[in-house]
């Protein structure tokens, strides 16, 4: 580099901004920002999209200062295991602090995506009032708000393009919230209200859809009867993605053919969701949800849905005694053989074999996400009675682009050795009821070089691997461990050694001495460790201790 | 309690200690607390149920799936990993499939029993008529006998089916009555 020459001034700032716009990942932009002060400044001003994977990793005000021109923000709150009631309901993840800081510092914000956060109606009202050009609101797995908050959004966000409410818990106290979209409002492109429990006024919906010519995605809730759905489809023939919520279509077969022809009228339809009797074999379905499918159904899907990319099979009766339902490893193998574009699988079943997993691994080297849940913990290969180490090892060795993996069944430390050694792209790993001892966790933490999120429950992993791999934890977003063999002493040591980690010990049983007075060998029930530059958070409930 | 726990006490303590492992197998040695701490061995109901379950499963009699221990074991919190709204939706779907809908009684003159139909299933009057014809054709005495489909509305009045828009009809219909014979023809006029 020529000394003293401000080479960054070779081009006007706008040129560098344009160059930076081609950098695909934030990590690349971060690297560019370190080159010189000019690039730092230019990159800072031109970054308009931020992703905050953990809302407590940084202070909202700091984020707003760091990137003052942000137009699109995505923020995540609670750990994933909150979905399964493992995280106390008052743990945190409130959105107010962020929304207030953003209202102050990002008045031009256009897109906000929140996941697993507690969002109040006040937050929604603030969003509706403060962001004049607000276009996208996506709330996924959130709670704390009601349809009154949605009414505020509808009334005030004149340029709203997307309202995506996915799997939220929404209180229904304003039946006519949708009527708050003014007659002049025509900009909607995506409307997903599948999670709303309440009735939807179909007349209002029809008029809304009728005046939004760019509507591409429409996901309704259970309250829209099939007959009315037909009318809606006639008003929106340009639809690309349709969801009918929980409506049980198969109980009205005579209406199904009417619906089928209405759907056929939507020439651009690529994605269909809801509960259907027959598979949509005439559509190149990218994502479809079917009701009560068994191996035979999956074999049919494998034969006809050649473009299938993602498959999710949930149990129809999660707590029933194992019924003679024919959903086994055969369905999964059939899909793996028949669907060459398949890259993401979530599969619940009651039995599995290593041989089946080896076949799946061979058939699908392109998996990016493989989540297998064998419903009964510690279930071995049902034919050989062996652990499923070999099967899962085959998956990680074959699927070189695997980014997400969930394990189940009987597993020893050997599977973790394979994962640690082979899963080089793995970013998220979920482990339950697996492993023999500390070695298992050590293999993971000392390998898996791209690991970001690790969540573990009911495994015999203890203190040593955590202490030996403390530095690794700073390279990850978060670690969750519950019902393992970690002691308070190790957590204290870890917290002292790693100031950039928040070590949260969660103890929901209020008996006995407060945590500060407990001895080092006190077992820790739930542990959540995450890297942060914000220090300990100030909104911890009484069941959470942040160790320093 | 003073420091120094006796052997008997250690046994008792060990018996209540919850850990992963088969009952009867040796646990890895852990130092016992020397001060009184009531939370040293925190109760873990989920683990206990798991131990029982594993013990049951490894017994030689394991073969059939529906063992009594399986039926009575406590559910492990958060397992299987399915979101609660989705768990409920499957049970609810079966329930709502029956519970939802606008079920009204249908009586036919001369028929020994009534029927019930779900008005929400039908798109309009034509489908309703066809369904009713189908439902009651076994009771038709002489072929070609005239009949009129009437309904009782919210006010208790007997109304002829078909006069008002379908939506209005479904929201006000309380029960249906198929009137047959001469009574039906009289005063009906032309169309039905």
XYZ file of C-alpha atoms in Angstrom:
740
model
C 0.000 0.000 0.000
C 1.341 3.423 -0.948
C 2.069 5.234 2.293
C -0.018 8.310 2.993
C -2.161 7.956 -0.124
C -5.829 7.886 0.672
C -6.610 5.254 -1.876
C -10.163 5.004 -0.689
C -10.629 8.480 -2.156
C -9.877 7.100 -5.621
C -13.580 6.710 -6.091
C -16.528 8.640 -4.695
C -18.206 7.070 -1.721
C -21.178 6.042 -3.816
C -19.002 3.809 -5.931
C -17.717 1.971 -2.879
C -21.275 1.661 -1.609
C -22.250 0.108 -4.887
C -19.308 -2.293 -4.680
C -20.265 -3.254 -1.129
C -23.803 -3.952 -2.235
C -22.470 -7.011 -4.010
C -21.018 -8.498 -0.868
C -23.371 -11.377 -0.124
C -22.874 -11.833 3.592
C -22.692 -9.549 6.565
C -19.414 -11.249 7.435
C -17.979 -9.918 4.176
C -19.214 -6.424 4.897
C -17.726 -6.689 8.393
C -14.398 -7.593 6.854
C -14.587 -4.669 4.436
C -15.351 -2.333 7.315
C -12.041 -3.255 8.945
C -9.895 -2.209 6.001
C -9.738 1.491 6.712
C -11.750 4.251 8.356
C -13.213 5.435 5.082
C -14.521 2.002 4.239
C -15.838 1.596 7.758
C -17.755 4.831 7.399
C -19.029 4.062 3.905
C -20.031 0.525 4.767
C -21.690 1.713 7.958
C -23.823 4.193 6.090
C -24.806 1.769 3.384
C -25.772 -1.218 5.492
C -29.491 -1.242 5.458
C -30.235 -4.778 6.567
C -29.331 -6.182 9.993
C -29.935 -9.556 11.546
C -29.729 -9.861 15.325
C -29.794 -13.582 16.101
C -30.016 -12.989 19.838
C -31.775 -9.864 21.047
C -29.518 -9.794 24.120
C -26.243 -9.979 22.205
C -26.132 -6.235 21.726
C -27.822 -3.171 23.191
C -30.535 -1.862 20.878
C -29.157 1.672 21.072
C -25.689 0.409 20.141
C -27.048 -1.418 17.123
C -28.919 1.664 15.979
C -25.801 3.825 16.375
C -23.581 1.342 14.592
C -25.762 1.204 11.500
C -27.834 4.361 11.299
C -29.433 3.767 7.898
C -31.088 0.436 8.476
C -34.277 -0.235 6.569
C -34.806 -3.908 7.430
C -34.220 -5.555 10.795
C -34.689 -9.131 11.943
C -34.419 -9.971 15.637
C -34.747 -13.231 17.524
C -35.505 -13.617 21.214
C -36.100 -16.788 23.173
C -34.067 -19.950 22.752
C -35.567 -22.531 20.411
C -36.512 -24.897 23.244
C -39.046 -22.290 24.363
C -41.231 -23.840 21.660
C -41.459 -26.972 23.805
C -42.138 -25.265 27.116
C -38.632 -25.743 28.456
C -38.037 -22.025 28.958
C -39.928 -20.225 31.744
C -42.679 -18.053 30.345
C -41.269 -14.921 31.995
C -37.692 -15.563 30.819
C -37.526 -12.482 28.641
C -37.280 -11.661 24.954
C -39.391 -8.531 25.211
C -39.464 -6.388 22.113
C -40.082 -2.987 23.716
C -36.457 -2.024 24.199
C -35.747 -2.738 20.549
C -38.867 -1.089 19.160
C -38.246 2.044 21.206
C -34.636 2.304 20.098
C -35.596 1.700 16.480
C -38.408 4.239 16.589
C -35.837 6.744 17.824
C -32.942 5.917 15.509
C -34.424 4.240 12.416
C -37.480 6.302 11.474
C -37.159 5.063 7.915
C -37.429 1.428 8.928
C -39.451 -0.523 6.389
C -39.200 -4.125 7.485
C -39.287 -5.716 10.901
C -39.090 -9.443 11.495
C -39.326 -10.742 15.041
C -39.100 -14.340 16.136
C -39.823 -15.777 19.569
C -40.235 -12.421 21.174
C -42.793 -10.938 23.498
C -44.475 -8.177 21.505
C -47.063 -6.013 23.207
C -49.865 -4.036 21.600
C -47.938 -0.940 22.643
C -45.065 -2.126 20.475
C -47.386 -2.586 17.542
C -48.875 0.841 18.045
C -45.410 2.368 18.207
C -44.474 0.612 14.985
C -47.677 1.808 13.346
C -47.081 5.415 14.396
C -43.345 5.878 14.015
C -42.332 4.222 10.784
C -43.872 6.235 7.988
C -42.797 3.942 5.208
C -43.376 0.662 6.984
C -43.783 -2.202 4.549
C -43.164 -5.580 6.173
C -44.213 -6.912 9.552
C -43.356 -10.518 10.237
C -44.044 -12.010 13.653
C -43.077 -15.637 14.079
C -43.702 -17.603 17.287
C -44.323 -14.402 19.199
C -46.826 -13.638 21.925
C -48.097 -10.783 24.026
C -50.203 -8.952 21.487
C -53.812 -8.931 20.411
C -55.890 -8.148 17.375
C -56.245 -4.620 18.752
C -52.556 -4.166 18.036
C -53.112 -5.519 14.534
C -55.888 -2.971 14.051
C -53.351 -0.211 14.704
C -51.041 -1.668 12.071
C -53.887 -1.985 9.593
C -55.067 1.557 10.170
C -51.729 3.340 9.993
C -49.331 1.454 7.763
C -50.398 2.881 4.445
C -47.724 1.112 2.427
C -47.854 -2.265 4.124
C -46.841 -5.028 1.761
C -46.510 -7.944 4.071
C -48.308 -8.976 7.208
C -46.956 -12.358 8.191
C -48.281 -13.826 11.414
C -46.823 -17.268 11.789
C -47.543 -19.472 14.785
C -48.096 -16.621 17.238
C -50.283 -16.596 20.304
C -52.642 -13.733 19.626
C -55.398 -12.608 21.910
C -58.556 -11.987 19.998
C -60.162 -8.845 21.386
C -60.851 -6.864 18.259
C -63.030 -8.839 15.882
C -63.037 -6.237 13.148
C -59.350 -5.443 13.059
C -59.205 -6.125 9.348
C -61.805 -3.445 8.736
C -59.175 -0.944 9.808
C -57.380 -1.260 6.485
C -58.647 1.871 4.732
C -60.409 1.609 1.382
C -57.435 3.365 -0.179
C -55.140 0.572 0.965
C -54.081 -1.573 -1.992
C -50.480 -2.543 -1.419
C -50.763 -5.970 0.180
C -48.578 -8.709 -1.272
C -48.512 -11.193 1.612
C -51.194 -11.862 4.181
C -50.703 -14.742 6.603
C -53.252 -14.901 9.397
C -53.249 -18.671 9.844
C -52.514 -18.468 13.553
C -55.463 -16.256 14.455
C -57.998 -18.120 16.520
C -60.899 -15.777 15.975
C -63.437 -15.388 13.248
C -62.484 -13.454 10.177
C -65.052 -11.276 8.477
C -65.067 -12.842 5.052
C -66.787 -9.857 3.399
C -64.049 -7.535 4.615
C -61.438 -10.037 3.512
C -63.010 -10.303 0.069
C -62.983 -6.536 -0.385
C -59.403 -6.316 0.863
C -58.239 -9.017 -1.497
C -60.246 -7.556 -4.336
C -58.443 -4.229 -4.108
C -54.914 -5.627 -3.681
C -53.892 -6.692 -7.187
C -50.359 -7.654 -6.106
C -51.430 -10.182 -3.518
C -49.231 -13.230 -3.943
C -49.422 -15.060 -0.633
C -52.634 -15.682 1.251
C -52.740 -17.925 4.297
C -56.049 -17.995 6.055
C -57.188 -19.356 9.351
C -59.767 -21.967 10.155
C -62.711 -19.598 10.157
C -63.020 -19.217 6.400
C -65.417 -21.876 5.133
C -64.576 -23.657 1.915
C -67.448 -22.128 -0.021
C -66.146 -18.631 0.748
C -62.616 -19.697 -0.112
C -63.782 -20.293 -3.649
C -65.000 -16.688 -3.833
C -61.697 -15.398 -2.493
C -59.753 -17.351 -5.076
C -61.828 -15.882 -7.867
C -60.812 -12.427 -6.650
C -57.135 -13.325 -6.501
C -56.272 -15.450 -9.533
C -52.698 -14.166 -9.363
C -52.002 -16.009 -6.102
C -48.744 -17.896 -5.817
C -49.105 -19.291 -2.312
C -52.353 -20.369 -0.690
C -52.984 -21.703 2.787
C -56.273 -22.735 4.249
C -55.308 -23.157 7.874
C -56.813 -25.966 9.872
C -59.940 -26.451 7.848
C -60.723 -30.132 7.474
C -61.301 -30.297 3.752
C -61.610 -34.027 3.620
C -64.894 -33.961 5.471
C -66.549 -32.155 2.590
C -65.546 -34.108 -0.478
C -68.376 -32.727 -2.561
C -67.017 -29.221 -2.187
C -63.512 -30.294 -2.890
C -63.991 -30.461 -6.626
C -65.392 -26.908 -6.665
C -62.366 -25.807 -4.747
C -60.070 -27.763 -6.992
C -61.304 -25.935 -10.085
C -61.036 -22.588 -8.311
C -57.449 -23.450 -7.462
C -56.793 -24.511 -11.034
C -57.909 -21.026 -12.002
C -54.928 -19.623 -10.147
C -52.399 -20.249 -12.857
C -49.404 -19.071 -10.869
C -50.041 -21.153 -7.781
C -46.868 -22.857 -6.658
C -47.481 -23.598 -3.021
C -50.424 -25.015 -1.189
C -50.839 -25.634 2.491
C -53.593 -26.747 4.748
C -55.223 -30.082 5.283
C -56.032 -31.976 2.162
C -57.421 -35.381 1.393
C -55.585 -35.861 -1.855
C -52.106 -34.698 -2.577
C -51.838 -31.807 -5.008
C -50.196 -33.889 -7.657
C -51.070 -31.482 -10.424
C -49.142 -28.643 -8.834
C -45.390 -28.368 -8.583
C -45.803 -28.140 -4.854
C -42.780 -26.704 -3.156
C -44.197 -27.078 0.296
C -47.299 -28.901 1.254
C -48.818 -30.105 4.454
C -50.902 -33.208 4.381
C -53.149 -34.721 6.909
C -52.868 -38.268 8.189
C -50.192 -39.519 5.870
C -48.612 -42.904 6.204
C -45.881 -44.800 4.387
C -48.138 -45.453 1.406
C -48.934 -41.788 1.135
C -45.279 -40.890 1.258
C -44.533 -43.469 -1.407
C -47.150 -41.767 -3.571
C -45.607 -38.370 -2.883
C -42.199 -39.791 -3.776
C -43.577 -41.039 -7.068
C -45.276 -37.824 -8.083
C -43.772 -34.786 -6.368
C -40.410 -34.776 -8.066
C -39.750 -31.150 -7.222
C -40.334 -31.601 -3.504
C -37.734 -29.640 -1.559
C -38.950 -29.775 1.986
C -40.905 -32.376 3.884
C -42.379 -32.182 7.354
C -44.219 -35.103 8.866
C -45.747 -34.625 12.297
C -47.336 -37.282 14.483
C -51.106 -37.328 14.513
C -51.204 -38.715 18.002
C -48.078 -37.662 19.884
C -49.064 -39.124 23.225
C -51.100 -42.136 22.252
C -49.868 -45.630 22.898
C -48.099 -46.680 19.744
C -50.931 -47.414 17.395
C -50.616 -49.513 14.289
C -50.051 -46.401 12.218
C -47.995 -47.222 9.227
C -45.540 -44.382 9.266
C -42.121 -45.876 9.538
C -38.638 -45.598 8.152
C -39.966 -46.906 4.833
C -41.761 -43.648 4.118
C -38.601 -41.662 4.696
C -36.535 -43.969 2.509
C -39.113 -43.753 -0.287
C -39.072 -39.972 -0.191
C -35.272 -39.901 -0.181
C -35.205 -42.126 -3.242
C -37.934 -40.380 -5.173
C -37.346 -36.687 -4.551
C -33.948 -35.595 -5.860
C -34.469 -31.955 -4.904
C -35.236 -32.731 -1.289
C -32.969 -30.786 1.022
C -34.915 -30.319 4.230
C -36.638 -32.976 6.310
C -38.466 -32.972 9.611
C -39.705 -36.467 10.352
C -41.437 -37.899 13.389
C -41.766 -41.657 13.615
C -41.654 -44.493 16.080
C -39.072 -46.771 14.560
C -35.855 -46.458 12.605
C -32.935 -48.549 11.430
C -29.330 -47.747 10.689
C -29.805 -49.341 7.300
C -32.615 -46.926 6.431
C -30.525 -43.952 7.475
C -27.584 -45.196 5.445
C -29.859 -45.434 2.415
C -31.245 -41.947 3.014
C -27.701 -40.601 3.388
C -26.684 -42.187 0.108
C -29.793 -40.952 -1.713
C -29.677 -37.405 -0.421
C -26.204 -35.962 -0.155
C -27.692 -32.513 -0.616
C -29.530 -32.298 2.663
C -29.148 -28.950 4.396
C -31.516 -29.777 7.227
C -32.191 -33.199 8.702
C -34.342 -33.490 11.768
C -35.420 -36.909 12.842
C -37.493 -37.444 15.930
C -38.060 -40.977 17.059
C -40.817 -40.465 19.534
C -39.623 -42.749 22.279
C -36.303 -41.628 23.825
C -33.411 -44.120 23.610
C -35.062 -46.196 20.883
C -32.466 -48.405 19.179
C -32.455 -49.799 15.634
C -35.549 -51.932 15.938
C -34.117 -54.787 13.911
C -30.547 -55.007 15.163
C -31.191 -53.427 18.586
C -28.010 -51.407 18.032
C -27.652 -47.685 18.705
C -28.316 -45.450 15.710
C -24.770 -44.096 15.691
C -23.961 -45.622 12.317
C -27.049 -44.172 10.683
C -26.558 -40.608 11.823
C -22.829 -40.814 11.154
C -23.659 -41.733 7.587
C -25.881 -38.683 7.336
C -23.204 -36.240 8.461
C -20.497 -37.896 6.390
C -22.576 -37.900 3.225
C -24.360 -34.569 3.556
C -21.482 -32.172 3.294
C -23.736 -29.102 3.257
C -25.742 -30.083 6.314
C -26.501 -26.949 8.314
C -29.049 -28.240 10.757
C -29.339 -31.603 12.484
C -31.613 -33.014 15.171
C -30.779 -36.376 16.692
C -32.937 -38.952 18.408
C -33.021 -42.595 19.301
C -30.402 -44.568 21.183
C -27.047 -42.887 20.629
C -23.619 -43.274 22.206
C -20.642 -40.918 22.218
C -19.566 -42.416 18.884
C -22.142 -40.440 16.933
C -20.759 -37.222 18.395
C -17.276 -38.214 17.316
C -18.545 -38.478 13.730
C -20.452 -35.234 13.943
C -17.519 -33.349 15.401
C -15.234 -34.657 12.704
C -17.502 -34.472 9.638
C -20.185 -31.853 10.118
C -18.164 -28.912 8.875
C -21.104 -26.819 7.742
C -23.295 -27.633 10.703
C -24.710 -24.513 12.301
C -27.400 -25.879 14.555
C -27.467 -29.139 16.485
C -30.280 -30.425 18.704
C -29.554 -33.317 21.023
C -31.888 -35.110 23.407
C -31.520 -38.261 25.502
C -28.222 -39.185 23.888
C -24.599 -39.880 24.680
C -22.691 -41.714 27.386
C -20.707 -38.979 29.080
C -18.549 -35.912 28.789
C -16.722 -37.173 25.709
C -19.843 -36.709 23.612
C -20.068 -33.002 24.308
C -16.339 -32.587 23.952
C -16.396 -34.044 20.441
C -19.026 -31.501 19.413
C -17.420 -28.459 20.975
C -13.938 -29.315 19.767
C -15.151 -30.030 16.224
C -18.052 -28.581 14.226
C -16.188 -25.484 13.211
C -19.261 -23.583 12.036
C -21.469 -24.432 14.967
C -23.649 -21.516 16.021
C -26.428 -22.975 18.117
C -26.281 -26.039 20.300
C -29.248 -27.186 22.326
C -29.090 -30.202 24.567
C -31.552 -31.794 26.953
C -31.419 -34.881 29.156
C -27.888 -35.958 28.258
C -25.156 -37.079 30.668
C -22.837 -34.198 29.754
C -21.051 -32.479 32.605
C -18.647 -29.724 33.498
C -15.388 -30.814 31.928
C -16.204 -30.397 28.243
C -17.642 -26.956 28.920
C -14.571 -25.753 30.753
C -12.202 -27.336 28.254
C -13.975 -25.663 25.338
C -14.861 -22.318 26.867
C -13.359 -20.393 23.972
C -15.592 -22.223 21.537
C -18.639 -20.807 23.246
C -17.611 -17.311 22.204
C -17.649 -18.392 18.559
C -21.221 -19.577 18.887
C -24.458 -17.696 19.257
C -25.771 -19.762 22.128
C -25.726 -22.998 24.075
C -28.719 -24.443 25.898
C -28.360 -27.340 28.292
C -31.147 -28.690 30.461
C -31.390 -31.797 32.630
C -27.721 -32.579 32.070
C -24.948 -33.005 34.639
C -23.565 -29.505 34.859
C -22.790 -28.024 38.249
C -22.966 -24.478 39.499
C -19.236 -24.417 40.137
C -18.436 -24.968 36.482
C -20.844 -22.221 35.498
C -19.187 -19.825 37.923
C -15.783 -20.694 36.529
C -16.980 -20.249 32.998
C -18.539 -16.872 33.771
C -15.328 -15.661 35.436
C -13.159 -16.879 32.588
C -15.327 -15.556 29.747
C -16.515 -12.004 30.281
C -18.093 -11.876 26.837
C -20.525 -14.634 27.706
C -23.711 -14.336 29.667
C -24.013 -17.508 31.698
C -27.670 -17.775 32.660
C -28.652 -20.359 35.218
C -32.354 -20.999 35.278
C -33.822 -22.495 38.401
C -37.578 -22.552 38.507
C -37.927 -24.286 41.838
C -37.710 -21.614 44.490
C -36.910 -23.916 47.368
C -33.735 -23.774 49.378
C -30.966 -21.242 49.402
C -30.615 -18.517 46.797
C -28.203 -19.383 44.048
C -25.391 -17.152 45.329
C -25.179 -19.262 48.475
C -25.402 -22.654 46.822
C -22.258 -24.785 46.819
C -20.276 -25.421 43.647
C -21.540 -28.966 43.295
C -25.150 -27.855 43.160
C -26.590 -29.287 39.958
C -27.822 -26.828 37.383
C -31.246 -27.602 36.008
C -31.198 -25.334 32.981
C -28.327 -23.404 31.510
C -28.329 -20.847 28.716
C -25.023 -19.388 27.612
C -24.704 -16.803 24.880
C -22.099 -14.370 23.672
C -22.868 -10.720 24.098
C -21.312 -7.299 23.991
C -24.115 -5.893 26.101
C -23.159 -7.419 29.418
C -25.765 -8.929 31.757
C -29.298 -8.008 30.813
C -31.447 -6.036 33.192
C -34.777 -7.750 32.643
C -34.108 -11.136 34.207
C -37.022 -12.695 36.055
C -36.571 -14.214 39.505
C -35.855 -17.683 38.151
C -32.842 -16.571 36.109
C -29.382 -15.799 37.505
C -26.646 -14.335 35.365
C -23.330 -15.417 36.790
C -20.377 -13.067 36.747
C -27.386 -31.668 60.976
C -23.691 -31.763 61.755
C -21.072 -32.611 59.180
C -20.196 -36.238 58.534
C -22.924 -38.370 57.061
C -23.226 -41.935 58.293
C -23.243 -44.921 55.929
C -26.915 -45.540 56.484
C -27.612 -41.946 55.719
C -25.520 -42.172 52.583
C -27.580 -45.125 51.461
C -30.782 -43.264 52.093
C -29.409 -40.252 50.294
C -28.252 -42.387 47.396
C -31.623 -44.040 47.166
C -33.245 -40.679 46.593
C -30.530 -39.378 44.310
C -31.772 -39.046 40.773
C -29.416 -39.763 37.964
C -29.281 -41.294 34.537
C -28.769 -45.005 34.752
C -30.542 -48.251 35.426
C -31.751 -48.829 38.943
C -29.177 -50.964 40.703
C -26.220 -49.818 38.609
C -23.449 -47.870 40.323
C -23.619 -44.156 39.884
C -20.450 -42.162 39.195
C -19.142 -41.017 42.547
C -20.095 -37.479 43.393
C -19.064 -35.676 46.567
C -21.953 -35.475 48.996
C -22.751 -32.099 50.499
C -21.368 -31.620 53.953
C -23.651 -28.758 54.838
C -27.366 -28.900 54.939
C -28.609 -27.953 51.587
C -32.031 -29.131 50.760
C -31.616 -28.528 47.086
C -28.456 -30.591 46.623
C -30.444 -33.270 44.893
C -33.135 -31.392 43.121
C -36.197 -33.376 42.284
C -36.447 -34.160 38.624
C -39.727 -35.801 37.945
C -38.950 -36.095 34.253
C -35.819 -38.123 34.888
C -37.558 -40.416 37.296
C -40.159 -41.311 34.759
C -37.418 -41.921 32.232
C -35.576 -44.300 34.557
C -38.742 -46.275 35.158
C -39.432 -46.384 31.501
C -35.973 -47.586 30.574
C -36.137 -50.243 33.269
C -39.413 -51.431 31.907
C -38.162 -51.487 28.371
C -35.072 -53.528 29.082
C -36.951 -56.247 30.886
C -37.007 -59.522 29.008
C -40.735 -59.386 28.720
C -40.436 -56.431 26.387
C -42.036 -57.352 23.163
C -45.410 -55.872 22.646
C -45.623 -52.147 22.513
C -48.527 -51.618 24.801
C -46.982 -52.473 28.132
C -48.739 -51.193 31.185
C -45.713 -49.194 32.310
C -45.779 -47.339 29.035
C -49.393 -46.466 29.484
C -48.892 -45.132 32.989
C -45.563 -43.325 32.630
C -45.541 -39.621 33.177
C -45.067 -37.484 30.134
C -41.666 -35.941 29.737
C -41.872 -32.150 29.596
C -41.419 -30.825 26.098
C -41.188 -34.240 24.491
C -41.819 -35.088 21.728
C -40.669 -31.704 20.484
C -43.905 -30.491 18.997
C -45.326 -27.051 19.559
C -48.432 -27.155 21.726
C -50.655 -25.414 19.188
C -49.841 -28.188 16.734
C -50.492 -30.952 19.251
C -53.877 -29.464 19.990
C -54.686 -28.911 16.371
C -54.743 -32.620 15.599
C -57.021 -33.467 18.467
C -59.043 -30.349 17.885
C -59.347 -31.042 14.205
C -61.069 -34.313 14.863
C -63.253 -32.668 17.461
C -64.147 -29.605 15.431
C -64.878 -31.678 12.402
C -67.814 -33.012 14.322
C -68.561 -30.118 16.613
C -68.430 -27.331 14.096
C -71.041 -26.808 11.499
C -74.631 -25.786 11.482
C -76.448 -28.935 12.420
C -80.226 -28.806 12.086
C -82.855 -31.486 12.453
C -84.773 -32.575 9.387
C -88.172 -34.128 9.792
C -90.294 -35.620 7.067
C -93.985 -36.251 7.409
C -94.567 -39.914 7.882
C -90.939 -40.853 8.422
C -90.375 -42.803 11.643
C -87.297 -40.822 12.657
C -85.582 -37.540 11.984
C -82.190 -36.799 10.454
C -79.588 -34.178 11.128
C -77.612 -32.320 8.508
C -74.824 -29.779 8.534
C -75.928 -26.761 6.530
C -72.332 -25.551 6.191
C -71.577 -28.450 3.904
C -73.808 -27.182 1.154
C -73.003 -24.364 -1.200
C -76.640 -23.509 -1.919
C -80.213 -24.591 -2.260
C -79.609 -26.960 -5.140
C -77.121 -29.058 -3.202
C -79.380 -29.012 -0.157
C -82.366 -30.244 -2.130
C -80.363 -32.996 -3.743
C -78.999 -34.105 -0.404
C -82.431 -34.166 1.178
C -83.920 -36.114 -1.712
C -81.150 -38.598 -1.351
C -81.580 -38.842 2.376
C -85.321 -39.403 2.383
C -85.927 -41.348 -0.807
C -86.293 -44.569 1.134
C -89.374 -43.154 2.801
C -91.216 -42.072 -0.322
C -94.444 -43.997 -0.451
C -96.015 -43.507 -3.818
C -93.630 -42.161 -6.371
C -93.963 -38.624 -7.527
C -95.747 -37.388 -4.452
C -95.339 -33.724 -4.045
C -93.455 -32.296 -1.211
C -92.286 -28.906 0.003
C -89.186 -28.164 2.016
C -89.889 -25.754 4.808
C -87.929 -24.509 7.750
C -88.549 -22.960 11.109
C -86.752 -19.670 11.494
C -85.512 -17.748 14.497
C -88.951 -16.347 15.186
C -90.541 -19.792 15.141
C -92.365 -19.220 11.863
C -92.631 -21.942 9.259
C -91.049 -20.633 6.057
C -90.644 -22.016 2.581
C -87.047 -22.852 1.743
C -85.641 -20.900 -1.171
C -87.023 -17.397 -0.774
C -84.089 -15.662 0.858
C -80.348 -15.623 0.002
C -78.577 -18.775 1.073
C -76.453 -17.043 3.744
C -79.508 -15.530 5.318
C -81.213 -18.897 5.280
C -78.355 -20.746 6.968
C -78.085 -18.118 9.668
C -81.787 -18.193 10.503
C -82.771 -21.807 9.945
C -83.450 -23.706 13.162
C -84.900 -26.888 11.754
C -86.153 -28.285 8.483
C -89.438 -29.925 7.773
C -90.407 -31.728 4.628
C -94.134 -31.478 4.102
C -95.723 -34.072 1.868
C -98.928 -34.708 0.105
C -101.843 -32.459 -0.600
C -100.986 -30.040 2.145
C -97.761 -29.265 0.353
C -99.355 -28.569 -3.010
C -102.070 -26.374 -1.653
C -101.054 -22.734 -1.608
C -97.627 -23.393 -3.032
C -98.208 -21.849 -6.413
C -95.841 -22.457 -9.304
C -92.208 -23.020 -8.548
C -90.247 -24.421 -5.715
